[in-house]
Amino acid sequence: MQQRQLGAAGPKVSAIGLGCMGMSGMYGPADRAESIATIHAALDAGVTLIDTGDFYGMGHNEMLIGEALKSKNRDQVLLSVKFGALRDPASGWSGVDTRPQAVKNFLAYSLQRLGVDHIDIYRPARLDPNVPIEETVGAIADMVKAGNVRMIGLSEVGAETIRRAAAVHAISDLQIEYSLISRGIEHSLLAACRALGVAITAYGVLSRGLISGHWVKGAGGAGDFRAHSPRFQAGNIDQNLALVENLRKVAEGKGVSVAQIAIAWVAAQGKDIVPVIGARRRDRLAEALGALDVRLSAADLAAIEAAAPKGAAAGERYVPQAMAALDSERPAARG
């Protein structure tokens, strides 16, 4: 397994991470046995970075990972956990809480559900508009001193927030959406992270399956996040799938799949970028891992850019309310 360093002073991790959100219902029903088998297959292949959130399935995802890890060596796994997003009994979303006392409460529950004595990378899922980032990071730093957390990460925040957080404690990585059709970090966020020695763990590399080469118009059903995602809606989906077909031609010329060309493109943007792949089946995992063998020349990169130019996607990443909650998308926060 190829490796990359997670931040200036961070550990080496696998060049691809496994994101487990889809194993807990965000994209419709998932098979529990297949999910656990996929986690095992990833670990057996040398994947060391496993990403989750305590709000994925309201704890279901952490318990699933905890079950999968029972037969594995805990010390060979880096667990990345997001916290702070609030849910309700109807599975709705009701804000963010990253107050210091909430940080320690969320952490205690995550340790219990995962069945571990520490979390390797702990990060707020979103910036809490009511709590200074210094207070949140300071609370996690207390848990680092206590031995319950190893490193501190951030998620979907802007350049100024990263600088303020890094002044309190070293930040290992920024988890943020980055793909051929989601390139907001290129404005100035990526440069800001590099100046601070902060790595990028890129999620949404396949844009929730949209640019995987497998998505077909009209797919998805009840309980699938994509049923409400702007890029999958009428008026946008046809334009976006046309970009996929452009990419398919480039991929076929290389003898690889669309998903592999999309993952390889993200990985090629820098050695400090680790794609986090949301595979929930072993065949999709195997396809993603195959992207590590794809070598992109300057001509290949130019062909990919021509097939899916920056800004060509139709629709935003999230619905307006969710976009408004992204510190990373505020113009003033980008650098």
Short mmCIF file of C-alpha atoms in Angstrom, two decimals:
data_model
loop_
_atom_site.label_atom_id
_atom_site.label_comp_id
_atom_site.label_asym_id
_atom_site.label_seq_id
_atom_site.Cartn_x
_atom_site.Cartn_y
_atom_site.Cartn_z
CA MET A 1 0.00 0.00 0.00
CA GLN A 2 1.32 3.41 -0.95
CA GLN A 3 1.48 5.90 1.92
CA ARG A 4 1.24 9.64 2.40
CA GLN A 5 2.06 11.83 5.38
CA LEU A 6 -0.86 13.35 7.22
CA GLY A 7 0.35 16.87 7.91
CA ALA A 8 3.82 18.25 8.55
CA ALA A 9 4.25 16.36 11.81
CA GLY A 10 1.59 13.69 11.38
CA PRO A 11 1.86 9.96 10.78
CA LYS A 12 2.08 8.08 7.50
CA VAL A 13 -1.30 6.81 6.34
CA SER A 14 -2.51 4.76 3.40
CA ALA A 15 -2.75 6.75 0.17
CA ILE A 16 -6.50 6.06 0.18
CA GLY A 17 -8.80 6.14 3.19
CA LEU A 18 -12.16 4.42 3.67
CA GLY A 19 -15.18 6.59 4.48
CA CYS A 20 -17.94 4.59 6.15
CA MET A 21 -20.93 6.97 6.09
CA GLY A 22 -22.77 5.07 3.36
CA MET A 23 -22.79 1.94 5.52
CA SER A 24 -25.31 3.60 7.83
CA GLY A 25 -28.16 4.53 5.55
CA MET A 26 -27.29 7.92 4.05
CA TYR A 27 -27.46 6.45 0.55
CA GLY A 28 -30.31 4.07 1.18
CA PRO A 29 -30.19 0.63 2.81
CA ALA A 30 -26.80 -1.03 3.25
CA ASP A 31 -25.98 -4.67 3.96
CA ARG A 32 -24.39 -5.07 7.41
CA ALA A 33 -22.40 -8.20 6.60
CA GLU A 34 -21.10 -6.71 3.35
CA SER A 35 -20.20 -3.47 5.13
CA ILE A 36 -18.10 -5.32 7.70
CA ALA A 37 -16.54 -7.45 4.97
CA THR A 38 -15.64 -4.25 3.10
CA ILE A 39 -13.94 -2.78 6.17
CA HIS A 40 -12.02 -6.02 6.63
CA ALA A 41 -11.02 -6.08 2.95
CA ALA A 42 -9.78 -2.49 3.21
CA LEU A 43 -7.67 -3.25 6.27
CA ASP A 44 -6.31 -6.43 4.68
CA ALA A 45 -5.31 -4.39 1.61
CA GLY A 46 -3.31 -1.99 3.78
CA VAL A 47 -5.84 0.83 4.18
CA THR A 48 -5.10 2.38 7.56
CA LEU A 49 -7.36 5.47 7.61
CA ILE A 50 -10.99 4.76 8.54
CA ASP A 51 -13.33 7.77 8.67
CA THR A 52 -16.69 8.10 10.41
CA GLY A 53 -18.92 10.56 12.27
CA ASP A 54 -20.76 9.98 15.53
CA PHE A 55 -23.94 11.22 13.82
CA TYR A 56 -23.79 8.71 10.94
CA GLY A 57 -26.84 6.62 11.68
CA MET A 58 -26.95 8.21 15.15
CA GLY A 59 -24.12 6.02 16.41
CA HIS A 60 -24.81 3.04 14.14
CA ASN A 61 -21.68 3.65 12.07
CA GLU A 62 -19.36 3.74 15.06
CA MET A 63 -20.83 0.52 16.45
CA LEU A 64 -20.46 -1.12 13.04
CA ILE A 65 -16.79 -0.11 12.85
CA GLY A 66 -16.26 -1.23 16.45
CA GLU A 67 -17.62 -4.66 15.54
CA ALA A 68 -15.39 -4.85 12.47
CA LEU A 69 -12.28 -3.93 14.47
CA LYS A 70 -12.75 -6.61 17.11
CA SER A 71 -10.77 -9.13 15.05
CA LYS A 72 -8.14 -6.63 13.86
CA ASN A 73 -5.06 -4.98 15.33
CA ARG A 74 -6.26 -1.63 16.70
CA ASP A 75 -2.78 -0.14 16.47
CA GLN A 76 -2.73 -0.57 12.69
CA VAL A 77 -5.84 1.60 12.23
CA LEU A 78 -6.17 5.38 12.34
CA LEU A 79 -9.72 6.25 13.31
CA SER A 80 -10.94 9.66 12.17
CA VAL A 81 -14.16 10.78 13.88
CA LYS A 82 -16.29 13.87 13.28
CA PHE A 83 -18.59 15.20 15.99
CA GLY A 84 -20.90 18.09 16.75
CA ALA A 85 -23.80 17.60 14.34
CA LEU A 86 -27.11 17.32 16.18
CA ARG A 87 -29.87 14.89 15.16
CA ASP A 88 -33.48 14.36 16.19
CA PRO A 89 -35.64 11.20 16.52
CA ALA A 90 -36.95 11.68 12.99
CA SER A 91 -33.36 11.52 11.66
CA GLY A 92 -33.42 15.24 10.95
CA TRP A 93 -30.63 17.75 11.52
CA SER A 94 -30.87 20.40 14.21
CA GLY A 95 -27.65 22.35 14.27
CA VAL A 96 -24.14 22.03 15.65
CA ASP A 97 -22.77 21.99 19.20
CA THR A 98 -19.01 22.22 19.75
CA ARG A 99 -18.93 23.76 23.24
CA PRO A 100 -16.05 22.34 25.34
CA GLN A 101 -18.42 20.35 27.57
CA ALA A 102 -20.16 18.96 24.48
CA VAL A 103 -16.81 17.96 22.95
CA LYS A 104 -15.98 15.79 25.95
CA ASN A 105 -19.48 14.31 26.07
CA PHE A 106 -19.46 13.38 22.36
CA LEU A 107 -15.97 11.89 22.73
CA ALA A 108 -16.98 9.72 25.68
CA TYR A 109 -19.85 8.20 23.71
CA SER A 110 -17.68 7.62 20.62
CA LEU A 111 -15.03 5.78 22.62
CA GLN A 112 -17.74 3.53 24.05
CA ARG A 113 -19.41 2.77 20.71
CA LEU A 114 -16.12 2.13 18.93
CA GLY A 115 -14.80 0.01 21.78
CA VAL A 116 -11.44 1.81 21.86
CA ASP A 117 -9.50 3.85 24.42
CA HIS A 118 -8.49 6.62 22.03
CA ILE A 119 -9.44 8.22 18.72
CA ASP A 120 -6.59 9.04 16.37
CA ILE A 121 -8.07 12.15 14.71
CA TYR A 122 -10.97 14.00 16.28
CA ARG A 123 -12.63 16.88 14.46
CA PRO A 124 -15.73 19.09 14.59
CA ALA A 125 -17.93 18.27 11.62
CA ARG A 126 -18.80 21.93 11.02
CA LEU A 127 -17.89 25.29 12.47
CA ASP A 128 -20.22 26.20 15.34
CA PRO A 129 -21.26 29.84 14.80
CA ASN A 130 -21.83 30.21 18.54
CA VAL A 131 -18.47 28.89 19.75
CA PRO A 132 -15.01 30.31 18.91
CA ILE A 133 -12.91 27.67 17.17
CA GLU A 134 -10.20 28.31 19.79
CA GLU A 135 -12.49 27.00 22.53
CA THR A 136 -13.40 23.87 20.58
CA VAL A 137 -9.81 23.06 19.63
CA GLY A 138 -8.68 23.83 23.19
CA ALA A 139 -11.15 21.27 24.54
CA ILE A 140 -9.88 18.62 22.10
CA ALA A 141 -6.32 19.57 23.07
CA ASP A 142 -7.23 18.74 26.68
CA MET A 143 -8.28 15.30 25.49
CA VAL A 144 -4.98 14.94 23.63
CA LYS A 145 -3.16 15.57 26.92
CA ALA A 146 -5.42 13.03 28.62
CA GLY A 147 -4.57 10.40 26.01
CA ASN A 148 -8.09 10.04 24.61
CA VAL A 149 -7.22 11.72 21.29
CA ARG A 150 -4.00 11.58 19.27
CA MET A 151 -4.44 14.37 16.69
CA ILE A 152 -6.83 17.21 15.90
CA GLY A 153 -8.43 17.68 12.50
CA LEU A 154 -10.92 20.11 11.01
CA SER A 155 -13.73 19.77 8.49
CA GLU A 156 -15.21 22.19 5.93
CA VAL A 157 -13.73 25.36 7.43
CA GLY A 158 -12.12 28.36 5.78
CA ALA A 159 -8.53 29.58 5.77
CA GLU A 160 -8.90 32.07 8.63
CA THR A 161 -10.54 29.45 10.86
CA ILE A 162 -7.70 27.04 10.13
CA ARG A 163 -5.12 29.67 11.07
CA ARG A 164 -6.90 30.43 14.34
CA ALA A 165 -7.21 26.75 15.19
CA ALA A 166 -3.56 26.06 14.36
CA ALA A 167 -2.52 28.81 16.76
CA VAL A 168 -4.04 26.74 19.59
CA HIS A 169 -2.86 23.26 18.59
CA ALA A 170 -1.26 21.56 15.60
CA ILE A 171 -3.85 20.52 13.02
CA SER A 172 -3.21 17.27 11.16
CA ASP A 173 -5.63 17.65 8.27
CA LEU A 174 -8.62 19.42 6.83
CA GLN A 175 -11.38 17.10 5.69
CA ILE A 176 -13.21 18.73 2.81
CA GLU A 177 -15.01 17.82 -0.40
CA TYR A 178 -12.64 17.79 -3.36
CA SER A 179 -13.29 16.25 -6.74
CA LEU A 180 -13.18 17.08 -10.41
CA ILE A 181 -16.51 18.89 -10.02
CA SER A 182 -15.99 20.31 -6.49
CA ARG A 183 -12.85 22.41 -6.62
CA GLY A 184 -13.53 25.22 -4.18
CA ILE A 185 -10.39 24.53 -2.15
CA GLU A 186 -8.27 25.59 -5.12
CA HIS A 187 -9.20 29.27 -4.60
CA SER A 188 -6.87 29.66 -1.63
CA LEU A 189 -7.74 27.04 0.98
CA LEU A 190 -5.27 24.52 -0.37
CA ALA A 191 -2.46 27.08 -0.31
CA ALA A 192 -3.37 28.11 3.25
CA CYS A 193 -3.28 24.49 4.41
CA ARG A 194 0.08 23.91 2.77
CA ALA A 195 1.53 27.01 4.40
CA LEU A 196 0.49 25.61 7.79
CA GLY A 197 1.57 22.02 7.09
CA VAL A 198 -2.03 20.79 7.15
CA ALA A 199 -2.89 17.83 4.93
CA ILE A 200 -6.14 17.38 2.99
CA THR A 201 -8.35 14.34 3.46
CA ALA A 202 -10.65 14.65 0.45
CA TYR A 203 -14.16 13.24 0.66
CA GLY A 204 -16.76 13.23 -2.10
CA VAL A 205 -14.04 12.29 -4.58
CA LEU A 206 -16.67 10.62 -6.75
CA SER A 207 -19.30 13.26 -5.88
CA ARG A 208 -21.47 10.71 -4.07
CA GLY A 209 -21.36 8.36 -7.03
CA LEU A 210 -22.28 10.99 -9.60
CA ILE A 211 -18.92 10.80 -11.41
CA SER A 212 -18.24 7.14 -10.62
CA GLY A 213 -19.35 6.00 -14.04
CA HIS A 214 -21.96 3.75 -12.42
CA TRP A 215 -24.73 6.24 -11.63
CA VAL A 216 -27.74 6.23 -13.92
CA LYS A 217 -30.48 8.83 -14.09
CA GLY A 218 -33.38 7.97 -11.82
CA ALA A 219 -31.38 5.71 -9.50
CA GLY A 220 -31.71 6.00 -5.74
CA GLY A 221 -34.80 5.86 -3.60
CA ALA A 222 -36.21 6.44 -0.14
CA GLY A 223 -33.60 7.36 2.43
CA ASP A 224 -31.02 8.29 -0.20
CA PHE A 225 -29.35 11.66 0.37
CA ARG A 226 -29.03 12.10 -3.38
CA ALA A 227 -32.80 12.35 -3.79
CA HIS A 228 -32.46 15.93 -2.54
CA SER A 229 -28.93 16.76 -3.68
CA PRO A 230 -28.97 19.62 -6.24
CA ARG A 231 -26.55 17.98 -8.66
CA PHE A 232 -28.83 14.97 -9.03
CA GLN A 233 -31.98 16.99 -9.73
CA ALA A 234 -33.77 17.60 -13.01
CA GLY A 235 -32.19 20.53 -14.77
CA ASN A 236 -28.74 19.57 -13.50
CA ILE A 237 -28.35 15.81 -13.80
CA ASP A 238 -28.20 15.68 -17.61
CA GLN A 239 -25.40 18.24 -17.79
CA ASN A 240 -23.47 16.45 -15.06
CA LEU A 241 -23.85 13.01 -16.62
CA ALA A 242 -22.61 14.49 -19.91
CA LEU A 243 -19.37 15.36 -18.09
CA VAL A 244 -19.16 11.75 -16.94
CA GLU A 245 -19.42 10.52 -20.51
CA ASN A 246 -16.60 12.88 -21.47
CA LEU A 247 -14.51 11.39 -18.68
CA ARG A 248 -15.42 7.88 -19.80
CA LYS A 249 -13.69 8.49 -23.12
CA VAL A 250 -10.51 9.55 -21.33
CA ALA A 251 -10.72 6.57 -18.98
CA GLU A 252 -11.25 4.09 -21.80
CA GLY A 253 -8.19 5.51 -23.54
CA LYS A 254 -6.18 4.65 -20.42
CA GLY A 255 -7.80 1.24 -20.00
CA VAL A 256 -9.28 2.17 -16.61
CA SER A 257 -12.71 2.99 -15.20
CA VAL A 258 -14.29 6.42 -14.79
CA ALA A 259 -14.07 6.09 -11.01
CA GLN A 260 -10.40 5.26 -11.20
CA ILE A 261 -9.60 8.25 -13.39
CA ALA A 262 -11.54 10.55 -11.01
CA ILE A 263 -9.78 9.19 -7.90
CA ALA A 264 -6.38 9.28 -9.58
CA TRP A 265 -6.93 12.92 -10.56
CA VAL A 266 -7.51 13.94 -6.92
CA ALA A 267 -4.48 11.94 -5.77
CA ALA A 268 -2.36 13.63 -8.44
CA GLN A 269 -3.09 17.10 -7.06
CA GLY A 270 -0.49 16.69 -4.32
CA LYS A 271 1.24 14.22 -2.03
CA ASP A 272 -0.46 15.96 0.89
CA ILE A 273 -3.93 14.94 -0.34
CA VAL A 274 -5.50 11.64 0.73
CA PRO A 275 -8.70 10.64 -1.09
CA VAL A 276 -11.30 9.12 1.27
CA ILE A 277 -13.45 6.69 -0.69
CA GLY A 278 -17.01 5.96 0.41
CA ALA A 279 -17.10 2.34 -0.73
CA ARG A 280 -19.62 0.13 1.04
CA ARG A 281 -19.09 -2.98 -1.09
CA ARG A 282 -15.95 -4.98 -1.73
CA ASP A 283 -16.16 -4.65 -5.51
CA ARG A 284 -16.33 -0.86 -5.30
CA LEU A 285 -13.43 -0.87 -2.85
CA ALA A 286 -11.33 -2.99 -5.20
CA GLU A 287 -12.08 -0.60 -8.06
CA ALA A 288 -11.05 2.39 -5.93
CA LEU A 289 -7.81 0.76 -4.82
CA GLY A 290 -6.99 0.13 -8.48
CA ALA A 291 -6.77 3.92 -8.91
CA LEU A 292 -3.46 3.82 -7.04
CA ASP A 293 -1.91 2.12 -10.07
CA VAL A 294 -3.11 4.79 -12.50
CA ARG A 295 -0.33 7.14 -13.59
CA LEU A 296 -1.47 10.41 -15.14
CA SER A 297 0.83 12.23 -17.53
CA ALA A 298 0.62 15.95 -18.28
CA ALA A 299 -1.32 15.04 -21.41
CA ASP A 300 -3.72 12.90 -19.38
CA LEU A 301 -4.33 15.72 -16.91
CA ALA A 302 -5.00 18.13 -19.78
CA ALA A 303 -7.47 15.67 -21.33
CA ILE A 304 -9.27 15.27 -18.00
CA GLU A 305 -9.48 19.04 -17.57
CA ALA A 306 -10.93 19.38 -21.05
CA ALA A 307 -13.49 16.63 -20.35
CA ALA A 308 -14.63 18.14 -17.05
CA PRO A 309 -13.53 21.80 -16.90
CA LYS A 310 -13.42 23.60 -13.58
CA GLY A 311 -16.84 25.06 -12.85
CA ALA A 312 -18.65 22.93 -15.43
CA ALA A 313 -20.86 21.06 -12.95
CA ALA A 314 -24.50 22.11 -12.65
CA GLY A 315 -25.88 22.64 -9.15
CA GLU A 316 -24.36 23.23 -5.73
CA ARG A 317 -22.90 20.56 -3.46
CA TYR A 318 -25.75 20.81 -0.96
CA VAL A 319 -29.15 22.45 -0.57
CA PRO A 320 -28.98 26.20 0.32
CA GLN A 321 -29.39 25.70 4.08
CA ALA A 322 -26.50 23.23 4.21
CA MET A 323 -24.32 25.40 1.97
CA ALA A 324 -24.87 28.34 4.33
CA ALA A 325 -23.46 26.25 7.18
CA LEU A 326 -20.15 25.68 5.37
CA ASP A 327 -17.46 28.03 6.62
CA SER A 328 -15.33 26.76 3.73
CA GLU A 329 -17.77 28.21 1.18
CA ARG A 330 -17.95 31.72 2.57
CA PRO A 331 -15.97 34.08 0.31
CA ALA A 332 -14.32 35.79 3.26
CA ALA A 333 -13.25 32.45 4.70
CA ARG A 334 -11.44 31.21 1.62
CA GLY A 335 -8.26 33.07 2.22
#
